[in-house]
Amino acid sequence: MPDPTLSNSPANTPTDLSTRDTSETLQDSDLLKRLLSSRQGPKIHQRQRVADSRLFHIEAIDLEFSNGETRQYERLVGKGYGAVMVAAVTTDHQVILVKEYAAGTECYELGLPKGLVDPGEDHLTAANRELMEETGFAAKSVTKMTEMSLAPAYMSHKIQLLLAQDIYPQTAKGDEPEPPEVVFWPINKLDLLIQSGQCTEARSLAGLFMLRDKLANL
């Protein structure tokens, strides 16, 4: 005989489950509204290129904000066609990392494969090429996850994060000064990776956490 307490429980009725789902959706919608800004951007009075290098140029921008305040900001502007970062994952949920020398911090740094988009490439093609050049693997499936910025107060740079799946061995000649060290790391051990101090690059860490969440919801 069915338990009348269980069968009549409001928490188990389809109507209430639907209402709860709708409530969660409304809450997400309300949260997203908080991210919107009613402010207009400052007026740009002048842009001036003040320095150049092979990869970047520095631009000075004279701004006037809505309250009348004026400032001059400098920013680093990249050249080229954009950049990609690849979260390549195996069927047993291991992510492919590479250890390369980072001239900025003067040490070897572990992170996701990344690089510039070449002329004539789209981001998906560039991601697979970088994966082959840096790891010796290619992917049958490459999809966009999101776009990231790095220090947006000072840099115009943005990078596309792409998910690479159905991995198979495939190499391509790259421009690295030495072969990167390839490391397969279980995505459920991110805390241990961070504690090791071997992976500190913010974009790679953000990409790894996004990958972990995505795989958990599949």
XYZ file of N, CA and C in Angstrom:
654
model
N 0.852 -1.200 0.000
C 0.000 0.000 0.000
C 0.886 1.246 0.000
N 0.635 2.205 -0.875
C 1.474 3.402 -0.935
C 1.413 4.197 0.353
N 2.511 4.809 0.696
C 2.579 5.679 1.860
C 1.864 6.986 1.522
N 0.712 7.278 2.172
C -0.042 8.486 1.827
C 0.744 9.762 2.101
N 1.622 9.703 3.093
C 2.426 10.895 3.394
C 3.342 11.236 2.234
N 3.950 10.184 1.637
C 4.861 10.395 0.521
C 4.114 10.823 -0.728
N 3.001 10.132 -1.029
C 2.290 10.418 -2.272
C 1.634 11.783 -2.255
N 1.265 12.290 -1.077
C 0.611 13.589 -1.000
C 1.588 14.723 -0.676
N 2.878 14.387 -0.588
C 3.866 15.407 -0.233
C 3.959 16.459 -1.325
N 3.823 17.735 -0.990
C 3.902 18.791 -2.001
C 5.223 18.784 -2.753
N 6.309 18.342 -2.090
C 7.619 18.366 -2.746
C 7.711 17.380 -3.889
N 6.751 16.451 -3.986
C 6.827 15.427 -5.008
C 5.807 15.608 -6.117
N 5.089 16.717 -6.129
C 4.105 16.939 -7.180
C 4.759 17.614 -8.364
N 4.379 17.237 -9.600
C 4.960 17.849 -10.794
C 4.767 19.350 -10.842
N 3.599 19.824 -10.342
C 3.318 21.259 -10.379
C 4.343 22.037 -9.583
N 4.653 21.534 -8.374
C 5.602 22.244 -7.528
C 7.017 22.167 -8.088
N 7.369 21.043 -8.706
C 8.690 20.937 -9.324
C 8.830 21.955 -10.438
N 7.761 22.119 -11.233
C 7.783 23.091 -12.321
C 7.911 24.504 -11.778
N 7.174 24.780 -10.689
C 7.229 26.100 -10.076
C 8.620 26.402 -9.558
N 9.260 25.378 -8.958
C 10.602 25.582 -8.426
C 11.591 25.879 -9.546
N 11.481 25.153 -10.668
C 12.362 25.400 -11.810
C 12.187 26.819 -12.336
N 10.908 27.255 -12.425
C 10.629 28.606 -12.902
C 11.210 29.641 -11.959
N 11.101 29.389 -10.655
C 11.638 30.311 -9.662
C 13.145 30.447 -9.808
N 13.837 29.318 -10.040
C 15.286 29.363 -10.217
C 15.650 30.156 -11.463
N 14.854 29.992 -12.535
C 15.109 30.734 -13.768
C 14.946 32.224 -13.547
N 13.892 32.607 -12.823
C 13.666 34.021 -12.537
C 14.797 34.590 -11.696
N 15.294 33.821 -10.750
C 16.394 34.289 -9.927
C 17.637 34.530 -10.773
N 17.927 33.625 -11.702
C 19.076 33.813 -12.592
C 18.893 35.065 -13.438
N 17.668 35.270 -13.922
C 17.382 36.449 -14.738
C 17.602 37.727 -13.947
N 17.144 37.732 -12.699
C 17.332 38.908 -11.854
C 18.811 39.160 -11.576
N 19.562 38.085 -11.363
C 20.993 38.236 -11.119
C 21.704 38.837 -12.325
N 21.331 38.370 -13.515
C 21.977 38.875 -14.728
C 21.706 40.357 -14.940
N 20.531 40.822 -14.494
C 20.205 42.244 -14.634
C 21.166 43.113 -13.830
N 21.712 42.555 -12.740
C 22.639 43.328 -11.916
C 23.944 43.629 -12.658
N 24.243 42.828 -13.673
C 25.494 43.001 -14.407
C 25.420 44.123 -15.431
N 24.199 44.555 -15.763
C 24.028 45.589 -16.779
C 24.324 46.965 -16.194
N 24.939 47.820 -16.998
C 25.259 49.179 -16.553
C 24.495 50.188 -17.403
N 23.962 51.215 -16.749
C 23.251 52.273 -17.475
C 24.206 53.393 -17.893
N 25.460 53.298 -17.490
C 26.422 54.348 -17.809
C 26.870 54.269 -19.262
N 27.061 55.437 -19.848
C 27.678 55.500 -21.161
C 29.190 55.589 -20.987
N 29.913 55.080 -21.952
C 31.363 55.133 -21.879
C 31.870 56.561 -21.964
N 33.088 56.812 -21.479
C 33.651 58.162 -21.545
C 33.889 58.609 -22.982
N 33.933 59.915 -23.173
C 34.205 60.479 -24.497
C 35.709 60.399 -24.768
N 36.060 59.886 -25.945
C 37.464 59.782 -26.334
C 37.835 61.022 -27.141
N 38.732 61.835 -26.603
C 39.145 63.060 -27.287
C 40.322 62.824 -28.225
N 41.207 61.905 -27.847
C 42.393 61.701 -28.679
C 43.011 60.336 -28.400
N 43.517 59.716 -29.463
C 44.335 58.508 -29.352
C 45.697 58.821 -29.962
N 46.744 58.373 -29.295
C 48.085 58.633 -29.807
C 48.973 57.413 -29.572
N 49.621 56.942 -30.628
C 50.554 55.827 -30.495
C 51.880 56.369 -29.969
N 52.323 55.840 -28.820
C 53.517 56.396 -28.174
C 54.720 55.461 -28.225
N 54.506 54.175 -28.544
C 55.630 53.233 -28.636
C 55.209 52.026 -29.450
N 56.199 51.367 -30.064
C 55.938 50.198 -30.904
C 56.961 49.111 -30.631
N 56.513 47.854 -30.760
C 57.428 46.711 -30.755
C 56.979 45.755 -31.853
N 57.634 44.609 -31.929
C 57.280 43.646 -32.972
C 55.854 43.137 -32.810
N 55.409 42.943 -31.568
C 54.099 42.346 -31.309
C 53.047 43.349 -30.840
N 53.464 44.464 -30.239
C 52.517 45.362 -29.591
C 52.811 46.816 -29.945
N 51.812 47.666 -29.707
C 52.086 49.093 -29.620
C 51.352 49.668 -28.411
N 51.920 50.720 -27.850
C 51.332 51.379 -26.683
C 50.600 52.625 -27.153
N 49.365 52.745 -26.695
C 48.494 53.829 -27.127
C 48.087 54.669 -25.921
N 48.191 55.987 -26.040
C 47.701 56.908 -25.010
C 46.328 57.421 -25.432
N 45.366 57.369 -24.508
C 43.989 57.768 -24.808
C 43.565 58.864 -23.833
N 43.119 59.994 -24.366
C 42.586 61.086 -23.544
C 41.073 60.918 -23.426
N 40.584 60.775 -22.185
C 39.177 60.478 -21.923
C 38.522 61.570 -21.083
N 37.223 61.769 -21.329
C 36.403 62.634 -20.479
C 35.185 61.834 -20.032
N 35.036 61.697 -18.707
C 33.934 60.912 -18.157
C 32.674 61.764 -18.009
N 31.557 61.099 -17.753
C 30.254 61.784 -17.735
C 30.166 62.847 -16.649
N 30.990 62.728 -15.593
C 30.978 63.730 -14.521
C 31.965 64.867 -14.768
N 32.578 64.892 -15.969
C 33.490 65.966 -16.323
C 34.952 65.683 -16.034
N 35.235 64.620 -15.289
C 36.627 64.272 -14.984
C 37.349 63.825 -16.252
N 38.611 64.235 -16.384
C 39.421 63.839 -17.538
C 40.630 63.027 -17.067
N 41.020 62.078 -17.878
C 42.175 61.241 -17.587
C 42.861 60.861 -18.885
N 44.155 60.578 -18.777
C 44.860 59.950 -19.889
C 45.275 58.549 -19.449
N 44.835 57.566 -20.209
C 45.192 56.177 -19.944
C 46.136 55.682 -21.030
N 47.005 54.757 -20.655
C 47.824 54.057 -21.632
C 47.405 52.598 -21.667
N 47.393 52.049 -22.863
C 47.038 50.641 -22.994
C 47.950 49.971 -24.013
N 48.107 48.669 -23.841
C 48.881 47.846 -24.755
C 47.925 47.274 -25.789
N 48.172 47.560 -27.053
C 47.291 47.119 -28.136
C 48.005 46.041 -28.938
N 47.373 44.878 -29.060
C 47.986 43.781 -29.794
C 47.849 43.939 -31.297
N 48.735 43.273 -32.007
C 48.662 43.229 -33.462
C 48.244 41.827 -33.876
N 47.739 41.680 -35.088
C 47.426 40.353 -35.586
C 45.941 40.071 -35.630
N 45.591 38.785 -35.520
C 44.233 38.318 -35.797
C 43.567 37.652 -34.594
N 44.089 37.896 -33.406
C 43.502 37.310 -32.217
C 44.311 36.132 -31.713
N 43.794 35.486 -30.673
C 44.510 34.383 -30.038
C 43.526 33.322 -29.564
N 44.050 32.114 -29.360
C 43.227 30.987 -28.912
C 43.915 30.284 -27.743
N 43.102 29.685 -26.888
C 43.572 28.826 -25.804
C 42.728 27.554 -25.842
N 43.374 26.401 -25.725
C 42.705 25.133 -26.003
C 42.595 24.279 -24.743
N 41.367 23.935 -24.373
C 41.113 22.976 -23.299
C 40.837 21.628 -23.952
N 41.892 20.827 -24.096
C 41.777 19.522 -24.751
C 41.609 18.448 -23.690
N 40.550 17.667 -23.807
C 40.223 16.692 -22.767
C 40.087 15.302 -23.368
N 40.599 14.308 -22.653
C 40.524 12.919 -23.092
C 39.205 12.299 -22.637
N 38.947 11.080 -23.092
C 37.691 10.410 -22.734
C 37.608 10.094 -21.244
N 38.759 9.977 -20.570
C 38.727 9.726 -19.124
C 38.918 11.020 -18.324
N 38.571 12.149 -18.958
C 38.542 13.465 -18.306
C 39.908 13.904 -17.768
N 40.933 13.698 -18.580
C 42.231 14.303 -18.311
C 42.445 15.437 -19.306
N 42.974 16.540 -18.818
C 43.207 17.699 -19.669
C 44.687 17.737 -20.045
N 44.963 18.184 -21.271
C 46.341 18.242 -21.750
C 46.926 19.617 -21.434
N 47.990 19.627 -20.630
C 48.698 20.848 -20.272
C 50.092 20.833 -20.896
N 50.660 22.017 -21.069
C 52.030 22.119 -21.575
C 52.848 22.990 -20.624
N 54.108 22.603 -20.455
C 55.025 23.395 -19.637
C 56.015 24.075 -20.570
N 55.987 25.413 -20.572
C 56.843 26.204 -21.447
C 57.528 27.303 -20.641
N 58.635 27.799 -21.185
C 59.344 28.888 -20.519
C 58.567 30.188 -20.709
N 58.321 30.889 -19.605
C 57.614 32.172 -19.625
C 58.624 33.281 -19.355
N 58.937 34.064 -20.387
C 59.962 35.100 -20.246
C 59.542 36.188 -19.264
N 58.227 36.435 -19.155
C 57.752 37.484 -18.259
C 58.089 37.212 -16.806
N 57.946 35.960 -16.383
C 58.221 35.587 -14.991
C 59.538 34.838 -14.842
N 60.225 34.596 -15.964
C 61.531 33.936 -15.974
C 61.492 32.572 -15.294
N 60.476 31.785 -15.653
C 60.382 30.428 -15.113
C 59.551 29.578 -16.069
N 59.579 28.263 -15.862
C 58.729 27.371 -16.638
C 57.342 27.345 -16.017
N 56.343 27.490 -16.854
C 54.954 27.615 -16.400
C 54.091 26.562 -17.076
N 53.251 25.910 -16.278
C 52.316 24.914 -16.792
C 50.990 25.595 -17.112
N 50.405 25.283 -18.272
C 49.137 25.904 -18.632
C 48.502 25.233 -19.828
N 47.380 25.772 -20.267
C 46.707 25.268 -21.454
C 47.460 25.716 -22.705
N 47.453 24.903 -23.765
C 48.069 25.327 -25.030
C 47.385 26.590 -25.546
N 48.188 27.506 -26.076
C 47.626 28.766 -26.567
C 48.542 29.358 -27.622
N 48.010 30.264 -28.425
C 48.827 30.914 -29.435
C 48.006 31.862 -30.286
N 48.681 32.525 -31.215
C 48.047 33.509 -32.084
C 47.352 32.844 -33.264
N 46.325 33.509 -33.764
C 45.636 33.073 -34.982
C 46.438 33.571 -36.179
N 46.730 32.680 -37.108
C 47.477 33.053 -38.310
C 46.558 33.687 -39.355
N 47.113 34.465 -40.278
C 46.298 35.035 -41.362
C 45.562 33.941 -42.135
N 44.277 34.158 -42.394
C 43.480 33.195 -43.142
C 42.867 32.091 -42.309
N 43.195 32.022 -41.011
C 42.635 30.996 -40.131
C 41.400 31.519 -39.405
N 40.479 30.604 -39.091
C 39.460 30.926 -38.101
C 39.952 30.389 -36.750
N 39.218 30.693 -35.687
C 39.670 30.312 -34.352
C 39.688 28.798 -34.155
N 38.759 28.091 -34.765
C 38.710 26.636 -34.609
C 39.933 25.986 -35.247
N 40.284 26.441 -36.453
C 41.455 25.904 -37.140
C 42.730 26.231 -36.375
N 42.818 27.459 -35.881
C 43.998 27.872 -35.123
C 44.157 27.044 -33.853
N 43.046 26.739 -33.191
C 43.104 25.946 -31.966
C 43.655 24.553 -32.240
N 43.194 23.920 -33.303
C 43.678 22.578 -33.623
C 45.147 22.611 -34.035
N 45.546 23.640 -34.762
C 46.955 23.763 -35.158
C 47.846 23.931 -33.936
N 47.463 24.824 -33.024
C 48.257 25.030 -31.816
C 48.342 23.749 -30.993
N 47.238 23.012 -30.943
C 47.222 21.754 -30.202
C 48.226 20.770 -30.799
N 48.254 20.662 -32.116
C 49.190 19.751 -32.782
C 50.633 20.195 -32.584
N 50.876 21.498 -32.694
C 52.239 22.011 -32.571
C 52.793 21.852 -31.161
N 51.963 22.081 -30.155
C 52.456 22.123 -28.782
C 52.341 20.794 -28.049
N 51.396 19.936 -28.447
C 51.165 18.707 -27.679
C 51.367 17.427 -28.470
N 51.342 17.500 -29.806
C 51.423 16.284 -30.604
C 50.096 15.560 -30.721
N 49.003 16.282 -30.440
C 47.663 15.704 -30.567
C 46.777 16.657 -31.365
N 45.738 16.102 -31.980
C 44.713 16.887 -32.663
C 43.350 16.457 -32.142
N 42.319 17.207 -32.510
C 40.966 16.917 -32.035
C 40.005 16.823 -33.210
N 39.112 15.839 -33.158
C 38.072 15.724 -34.176
C 36.951 16.731 -33.939
N 36.807 17.171 -32.689
C 35.744 18.121 -32.341
C 36.350 19.312 -31.607
N 36.132 20.527 -32.141
C 36.589 21.762 -31.489
C 35.411 22.730 -31.445
N 35.061 23.189 -30.259
C 33.933 24.106 -30.098
C 34.327 25.269 -29.191
N 33.707 26.421 -29.437
C 34.005 27.601 -28.628
C 33.323 27.506 -27.270
N 34.056 27.872 -26.209
C 33.488 27.937 -24.876
C 33.176 29.381 -24.477
N 34.181 30.264 -24.590
C 33.963 31.660 -24.197
C 35.119 32.515 -24.705
N 35.039 33.798 -24.433
C 36.120 34.727 -24.745
C 36.577 35.383 -23.455
N 37.881 35.544 -23.291
C 38.442 36.113 -22.068
C 39.300 37.327 -22.383
N 39.414 38.204 -21.389
C 40.363 39.309 -21.473
C 41.421 39.112 -20.394
N 42.513 39.845 -20.517
C 43.580 39.797 -19.525
C 43.965 41.230 -19.191
N 43.786 41.621 -17.920
C 44.082 42.996 -17.485
C 43.434 44.017 -18.415
N 42.084 44.034 -18.511
C 41.405 44.912 -19.470
C 41.598 46.403 -19.211
N 42.053 46.778 -18.028
C 42.330 48.189 -17.768
C 43.561 48.671 -18.521
N 44.419 47.723 -18.912
C 45.683 48.103 -19.546
C 45.913 47.462 -20.905
N 45.124 46.456 -21.258
C 45.368 45.718 -22.494
C 44.081 45.548 -23.284
N 44.212 45.570 -24.611
C 43.048 45.322 -25.469
C 42.901 43.838 -25.790
N 43.847 43.022 -25.349
C 43.919 41.622 -25.750
C 42.693 40.824 -25.308
N 42.220 39.968 -26.213
C 41.193 38.983 -25.886
C 41.618 37.643 -26.469
N 41.183 36.580 -25.831
C 41.558 35.245 -26.270
C 40.328 34.350 -26.242
N 40.184 33.523 -27.260
C 39.065 32.585 -27.336
C 39.458 31.278 -26.645
N 38.607 30.813 -25.737
C 38.793 29.508 -25.106
C 37.967 28.488 -25.873
N 38.628 27.414 -26.329
C 37.952 26.395 -27.128
C 38.104 25.027 -26.489
N 37.043 24.243 -26.579
C 37.030 22.878 -26.062
C 37.383 21.919 -27.189
N 38.403 21.094 -26.965
C 38.835 20.106 -27.955
C 38.568 18.706 -27.412
N 37.837 17.900 -28.184
C 37.477 16.542 -27.770
C 37.779 15.554 -28.895
N 37.656 14.258 -28.569
C 38.003 13.191 -29.518
C 39.455 13.357 -29.960
N 40.358 13.258 -28.996
C 41.778 13.508 -29.205
C 42.450 12.302 -29.859
N 43.381 12.583 -30.779
C 44.174 11.520 -31.408
C 45.568 12.059 -31.709
N 46.589 11.192 -31.803
C 47.956 11.662 -32.050
C 48.100 12.294 -33.430
N 48.669 13.488 -33.470
C 48.929 14.189 -34.734
C 49.865 15.363 -34.440
N 50.989 15.409 -35.121
C 51.955 16.471 -34.863
C 51.977 17.487 -35.998
N 52.468 18.667 -35.692
C 52.709 19.712 -36.690
C 53.896 20.531 -36.211
N 54.678 21.046 -37.131
C 55.867 21.823 -36.774
C 55.451 23.219 -36.334
N 55.896 23.611 -35.160
C 55.573 24.932 -34.641
C 56.786 25.836 -34.588
N 56.651 26.955 -33.872
C 57.741 27.919 -33.776
C 58.341 27.984 -32.379
N 58.062 26.967 -31.547
C 58.591 26.958 -30.194
C 60.108 26.754 -30.222
N 60.865 27.449 -29.355
C 62.322 27.293 -29.338
C 62.775 25.928 -28.834
N 61.941 25.259 -28.059
C 62.220 23.910 -27.579
C 60.886 23.183 -27.443
N 60.883 21.855 -27.562
C 59.614 21.129 -27.462
C 58.978 21.322 -26.084
N 57.716 21.717 -26.021
C 57.049 21.844 -24.722
C 56.922 20.485 -24.038
N 56.931 20.516 -22.722
C 56.701 19.303 -21.936
C 55.191 19.113 -21.789
N 54.691 17.947 -22.171
C 53.251 17.683 -22.160
C 52.883 16.916 -20.894
N 51.837 17.381 -20.215
C 51.371 16.763 -18.975
C 49.876 16.494 -19.091
N 49.462 15.255 -18.829
C 48.039 14.913 -18.736
C 47.635 15.017 -17.271
N 46.588 15.803 -17.017
C 46.203 16.050 -15.620
C 44.711 15.783 -15.437
N 44.338 14.987 -14.403
C 42.910 14.730 -14.153
C 42.183 16.012 -13.766
N 41.090 16.280 -14.446
C 40.381 17.541 -14.249
C 39.770 17.643 -12.853
N 39.567 16.506 -12.185
C 39.013 16.542 -10.825
C 40.091 16.756 -9.760
N 41.331 17.030 -10.187
C 42.424 17.284 -9.245
C 42.977 18.706 -9.416
N 42.092 19.657 -9.718
C 42.539 21.032 -9.923
C 43.113 21.647 -8.651
N 42.544 21.311 -7.505
C 43.049 21.867 -6.253
C 44.509 21.475 -6.046
N 44.835 20.228 -6.351
C 46.215 19.763 -6.210
C 47.137 20.478 -7.192
N 46.635 20.721 -8.400
C 47.419 21.445 -9.402
C 47.745 22.858 -8.921
N 46.759 23.540 -8.354
C 46.974 24.902 -7.859
C 47.950 24.901 -6.689
N 47.790 23.934 -5.780
C 48.676 23.846 -4.623
C 50.125 23.598 -5.026
N 50.330 22.973 -6.172
C 51.694 22.670 -6.622
C 52.480 23.926 -6.977
N 51.776 25.014 -7.311
C 52.442 26.240 -7.711
C 53.009 26.209 -9.114
N 52.722 25.153 -9.873
C 53.255 25.007 -11.225
C 52.383 25.675 -12.282
N 51.127 25.944 -11.938
C 50.189 26.573 -12.877
C 49.592 27.800 -12.197
N 50.059 28.983 -12.596
C 49.607 30.217 -11.946
C 48.980 31.204 -12.921
N 49.004 30.898 -14.214
C 48.490 31.827 -15.223
C 46.968 31.894 -15.147
N 46.439 33.110 -14.967
C 45.022 33.283 -14.641
C 44.096 32.761 -15.728
N 44.443 32.973 -17.004
C 43.563 32.509 -18.078
C 43.475 30.989 -18.093
N 44.607 30.323 -17.891
C 44.594 28.859 -17.866
C 43.763 28.341 -16.698
N 43.929 28.957 -15.531
C 43.165 28.516 -14.363
C 41.669 28.721 -14.577
N 41.290 29.873 -15.124
C 39.871 30.118 -15.400
C 39.340 29.095 -16.394
N 40.112 28.815 -17.438
C 39.693 27.834 -18.430
C 39.538 26.449 -17.844
N 40.435 26.071 -16.939
C 40.363 24.748 -16.317
C 39.117 24.612 -15.440
N 38.796 25.644 -14.679
C 37.593 25.574 -13.845
C 36.328 25.548 -14.704
N 36.316 26.300 -15.801
C 35.171 26.252 -16.704
C 35.031 24.868 -17.329
N 36.163 24.273 -17.682
C 36.133 22.923 -18.248
C 35.594 21.927 -17.233
N 36.037 22.025 -15.985
C 35.558 21.106 -14.953
C 34.044 21.219 -14.773
N 33.534 22.447 -14.749
C 32.089 22.634 -14.599
C 31.329 22.080 -15.800
N 31.871 22.295 -16.986
C 31.197 21.822 -18.199
C 31.128 20.297 -18.223
N 32.231 19.641 -17.872
C 32.248 18.178 -17.876
C 31.329 17.609 -16.799
N 31.215 18.307 -15.681
C 30.342 17.836 -14.600
C 28.880 17.888 -14.998
N 28.536 18.766 -15.948
C 27.142 18.925 -16.363
C 26.782 18.133 -17.610
N 27.748 17.396 -18.170
C 27.449 16.601 -19.363
C 26.649 15.358 -19.004
